[in-house]
Tab-separated table of C-alpha atoms and ligand atoms in Angstrom:
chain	number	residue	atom	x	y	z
A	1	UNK	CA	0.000	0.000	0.000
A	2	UNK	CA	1.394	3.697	-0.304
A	3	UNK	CA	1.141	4.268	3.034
A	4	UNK	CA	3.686	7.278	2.387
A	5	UNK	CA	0.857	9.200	1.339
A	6	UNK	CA	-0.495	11.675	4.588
A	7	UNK	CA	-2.136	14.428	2.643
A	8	UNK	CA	-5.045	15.254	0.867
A	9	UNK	CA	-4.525	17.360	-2.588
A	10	UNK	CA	-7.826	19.006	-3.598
A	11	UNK	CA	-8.028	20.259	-7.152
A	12	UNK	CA	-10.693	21.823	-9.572
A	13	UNK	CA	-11.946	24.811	-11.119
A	14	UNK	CA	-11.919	28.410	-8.806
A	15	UNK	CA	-15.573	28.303	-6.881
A	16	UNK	CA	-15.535	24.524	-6.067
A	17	UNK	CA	-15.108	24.813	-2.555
A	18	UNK	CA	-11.667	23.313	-2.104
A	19	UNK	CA	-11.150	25.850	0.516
A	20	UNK	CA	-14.060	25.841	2.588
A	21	UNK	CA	-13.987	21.747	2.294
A	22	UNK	CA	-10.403	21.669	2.285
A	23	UNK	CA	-10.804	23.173	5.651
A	24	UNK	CA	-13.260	20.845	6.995
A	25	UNK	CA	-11.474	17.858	6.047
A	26	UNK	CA	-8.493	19.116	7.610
A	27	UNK	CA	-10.467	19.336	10.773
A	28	UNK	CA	-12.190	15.807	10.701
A	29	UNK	CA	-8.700	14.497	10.079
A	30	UNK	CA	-7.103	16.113	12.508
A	31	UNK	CA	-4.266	17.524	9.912
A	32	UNK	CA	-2.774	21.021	8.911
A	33	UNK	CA	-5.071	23.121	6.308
A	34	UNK	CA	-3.026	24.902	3.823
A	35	UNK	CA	-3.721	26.516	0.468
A	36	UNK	CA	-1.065	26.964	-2.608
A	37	UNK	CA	-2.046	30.495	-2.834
A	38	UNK	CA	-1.357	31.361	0.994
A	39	UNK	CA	2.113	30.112	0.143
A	40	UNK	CA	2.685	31.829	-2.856
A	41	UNK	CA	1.360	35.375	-1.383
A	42	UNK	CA	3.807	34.762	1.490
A	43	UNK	CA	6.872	33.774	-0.812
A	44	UNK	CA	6.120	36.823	-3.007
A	45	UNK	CA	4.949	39.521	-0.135
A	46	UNK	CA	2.248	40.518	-2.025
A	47	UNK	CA	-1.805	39.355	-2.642
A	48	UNK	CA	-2.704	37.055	-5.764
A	49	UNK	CA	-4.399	40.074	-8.201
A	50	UNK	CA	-0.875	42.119	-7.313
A	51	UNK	CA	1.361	39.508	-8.485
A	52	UNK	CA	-0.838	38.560	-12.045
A	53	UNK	CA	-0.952	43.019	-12.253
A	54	UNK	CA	2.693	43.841	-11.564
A	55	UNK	CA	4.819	40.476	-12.611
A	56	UNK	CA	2.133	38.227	-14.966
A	57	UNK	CA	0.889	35.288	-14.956
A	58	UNK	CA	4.002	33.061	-16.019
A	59	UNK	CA	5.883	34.905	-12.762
A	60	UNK	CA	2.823	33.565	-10.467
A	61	UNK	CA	2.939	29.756	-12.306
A	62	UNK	CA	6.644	29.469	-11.405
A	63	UNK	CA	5.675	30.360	-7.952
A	64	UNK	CA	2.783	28.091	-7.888
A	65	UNK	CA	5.219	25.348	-9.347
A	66	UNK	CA	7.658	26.173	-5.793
A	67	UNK	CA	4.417	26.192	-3.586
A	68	UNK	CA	3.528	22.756	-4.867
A	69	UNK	CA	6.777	21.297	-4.286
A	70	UNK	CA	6.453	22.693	-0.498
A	71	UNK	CA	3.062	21.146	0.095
A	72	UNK	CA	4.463	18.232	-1.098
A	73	UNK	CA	7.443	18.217	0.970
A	74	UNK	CA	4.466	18.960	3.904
A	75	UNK	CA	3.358	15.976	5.889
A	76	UNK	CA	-0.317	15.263	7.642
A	77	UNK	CA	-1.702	18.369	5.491
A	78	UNK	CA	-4.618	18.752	3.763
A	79	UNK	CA	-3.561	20.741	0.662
A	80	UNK	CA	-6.354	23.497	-1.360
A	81	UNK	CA	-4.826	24.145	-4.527
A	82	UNK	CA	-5.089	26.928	-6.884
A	83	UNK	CA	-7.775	26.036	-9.716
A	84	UNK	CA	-4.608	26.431	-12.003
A	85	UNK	CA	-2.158	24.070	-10.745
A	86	UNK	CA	-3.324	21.133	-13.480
A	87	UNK	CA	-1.813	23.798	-16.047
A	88	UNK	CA	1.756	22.501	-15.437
A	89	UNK	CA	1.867	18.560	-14.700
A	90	UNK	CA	5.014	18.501	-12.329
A	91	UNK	CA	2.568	19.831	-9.638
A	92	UNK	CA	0.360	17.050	-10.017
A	93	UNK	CA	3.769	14.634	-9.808
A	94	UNK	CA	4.908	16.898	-6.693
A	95	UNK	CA	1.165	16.440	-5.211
A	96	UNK	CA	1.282	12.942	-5.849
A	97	UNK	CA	4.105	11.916	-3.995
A	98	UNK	CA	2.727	12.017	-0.786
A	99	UNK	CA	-0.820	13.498	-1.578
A	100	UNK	CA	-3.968	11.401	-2.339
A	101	UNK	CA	-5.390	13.981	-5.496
A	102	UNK	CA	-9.346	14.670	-5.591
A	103	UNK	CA	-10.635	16.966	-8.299
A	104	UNK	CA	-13.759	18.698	-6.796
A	105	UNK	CA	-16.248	19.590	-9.857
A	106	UNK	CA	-18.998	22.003	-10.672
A	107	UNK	CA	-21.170	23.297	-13.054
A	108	UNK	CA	-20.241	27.029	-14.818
A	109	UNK	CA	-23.797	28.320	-13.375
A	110	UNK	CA	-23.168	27.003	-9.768
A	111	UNK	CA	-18.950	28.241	-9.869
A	112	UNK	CA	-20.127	31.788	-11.160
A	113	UNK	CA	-22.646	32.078	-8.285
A	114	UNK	CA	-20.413	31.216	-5.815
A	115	UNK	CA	-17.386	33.248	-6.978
A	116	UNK	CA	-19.357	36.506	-7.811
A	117	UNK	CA	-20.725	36.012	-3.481
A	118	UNK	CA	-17.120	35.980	-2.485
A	119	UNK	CA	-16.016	38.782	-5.177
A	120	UNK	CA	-15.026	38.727	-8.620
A	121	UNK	CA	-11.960	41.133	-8.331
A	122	UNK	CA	-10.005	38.262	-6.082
A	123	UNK	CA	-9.409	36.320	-9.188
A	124	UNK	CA	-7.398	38.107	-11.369
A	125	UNK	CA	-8.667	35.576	-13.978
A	126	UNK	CA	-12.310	36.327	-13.904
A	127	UNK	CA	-12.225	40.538	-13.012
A	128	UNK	CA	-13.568	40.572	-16.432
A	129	UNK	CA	-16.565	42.439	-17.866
A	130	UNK	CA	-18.494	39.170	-18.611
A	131	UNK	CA	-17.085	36.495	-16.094
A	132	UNK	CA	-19.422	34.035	-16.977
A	133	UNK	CA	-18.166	33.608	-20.649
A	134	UNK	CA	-14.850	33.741	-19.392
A	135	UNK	CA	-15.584	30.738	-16.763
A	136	UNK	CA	-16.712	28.932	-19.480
A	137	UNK	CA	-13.865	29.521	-22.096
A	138	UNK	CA	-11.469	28.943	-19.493
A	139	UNK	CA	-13.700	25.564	-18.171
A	140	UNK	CA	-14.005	24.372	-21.547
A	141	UNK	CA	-9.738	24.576	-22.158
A	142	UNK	CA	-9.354	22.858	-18.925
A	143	UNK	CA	-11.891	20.029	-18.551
A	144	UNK	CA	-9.608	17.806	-19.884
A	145	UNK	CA	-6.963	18.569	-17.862
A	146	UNK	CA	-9.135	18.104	-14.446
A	147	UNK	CA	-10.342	15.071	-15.976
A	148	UNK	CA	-6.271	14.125	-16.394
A	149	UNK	CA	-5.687	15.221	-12.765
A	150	UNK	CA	-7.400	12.623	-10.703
A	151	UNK	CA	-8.938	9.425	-10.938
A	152	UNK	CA	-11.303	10.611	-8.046
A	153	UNK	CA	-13.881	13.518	-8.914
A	154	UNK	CA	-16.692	14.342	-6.593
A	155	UNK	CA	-19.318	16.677	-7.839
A	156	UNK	CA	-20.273	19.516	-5.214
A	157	UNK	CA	-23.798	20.931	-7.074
A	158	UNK	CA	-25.514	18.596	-5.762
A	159	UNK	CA	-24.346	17.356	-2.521
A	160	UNK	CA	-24.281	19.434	0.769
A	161	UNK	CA	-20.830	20.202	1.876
A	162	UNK	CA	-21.001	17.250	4.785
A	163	UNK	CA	-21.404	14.492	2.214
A	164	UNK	CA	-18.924	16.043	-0.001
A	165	UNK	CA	-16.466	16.054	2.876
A	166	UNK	CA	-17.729	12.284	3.996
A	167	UNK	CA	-16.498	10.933	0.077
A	168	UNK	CA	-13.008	13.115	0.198
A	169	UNK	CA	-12.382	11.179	3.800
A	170	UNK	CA	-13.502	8.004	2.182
A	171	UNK	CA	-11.528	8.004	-1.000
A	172	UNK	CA	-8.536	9.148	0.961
A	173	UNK	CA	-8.952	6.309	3.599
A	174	UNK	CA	-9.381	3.890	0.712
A	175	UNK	CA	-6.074	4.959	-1.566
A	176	UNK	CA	-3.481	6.553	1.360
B	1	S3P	C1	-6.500	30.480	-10.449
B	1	S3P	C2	-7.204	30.137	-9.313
B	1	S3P	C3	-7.070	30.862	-8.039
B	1	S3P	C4	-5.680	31.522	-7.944
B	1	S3P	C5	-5.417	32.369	-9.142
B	1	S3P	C6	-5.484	31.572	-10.450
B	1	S3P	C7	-6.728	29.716	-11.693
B	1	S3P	O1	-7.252	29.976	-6.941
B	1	S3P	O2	-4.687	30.546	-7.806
B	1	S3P	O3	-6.349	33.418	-9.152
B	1	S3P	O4	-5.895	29.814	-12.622
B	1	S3P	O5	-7.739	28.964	-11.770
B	1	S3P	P1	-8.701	29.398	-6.504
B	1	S3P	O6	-8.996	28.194	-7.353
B	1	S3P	O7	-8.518	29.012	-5.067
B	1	S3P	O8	-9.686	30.490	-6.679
């Protein structure tokens, strides 16, 4: 068995609740709750929308590729990932070293409601003038590369945030 494997890498599209499940997984399991972003905003001294305005995109992938490795390198930690990390596979092969990977899915209309409640302008991605079309282009580009990402999906439209929590424990307890 790969009994190396102590964390829990959650994965999918911005708006799919890796943080707010992330969190509560972390809880049930008794393990640390940390997000990619958190460590790239501390490694770079600056927020998310500041490092896509003043050094790009690219900049913030290399430092998403270093914040991967570090979760990685993290033990007994339940990991929320940027929606972006399945854009450059060596994360998923850093994740999967000692990570058990779940992609969390959900439907364009459900991810746009939930991102415009938290605030549109704190993904640099989507602070667009029609977010919805851009959730989709960007959805559409990547839904194979979620699909690539994990052999475990759960959907979260349709299932209340226990029972979503309930499957991530059970696939982890099943593949760790
Ligand atoms: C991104 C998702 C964001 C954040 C950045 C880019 C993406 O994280 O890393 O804005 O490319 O999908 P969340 O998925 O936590 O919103």
């Amino acid at each position: 068995m790969n009994s190396h494997k102590t964390n829990v890498s959650l994965v999918g599209f911005m708006g799919t609740g890796k943080t707010t499940l992330g969190a509560m997984v972390a809880e049930r399991l008794g393990k640390l709750f940390v997000e990619t972003d958190e460590i790239i905003t501390r490694a770079a001294g600056k927020s998310i929308p500041s490092i896509f305005a003043e050094d790009g995109e690219t900049r913030f992938r290399e430092l998403e590729i270093q914040a991967c490795k570090e979760a990685a390198g993290m033990r007994d930690a339940v990991v929320s990932c940027g929606g972006g990390v399945v854009l450059n596979f060596i994360n998923l092969m850093y994740l999967r070293e000692t990570s058990v990977v779940v992609c969390l899915d959900a439907s364009p209309e459900v991810i746009y409601e939930r991102i415009m409640a938290e605030g549109k302008e704190k993904r640099p991605l989507l602070a667009k003038p029609n977010p919805m079309a851009e959730i989709k282009r960007i959805l559409d580009f990547r839904a194979p590369l979620y699909e690539r990402a994990s052999e475990f999906h759960v959907d979260t439209d349709s299932l209340s945030p226990a029972e979503v929590v309930g499957k991530i424990i059970k696939i982890y307890d099943d593949n760790k």
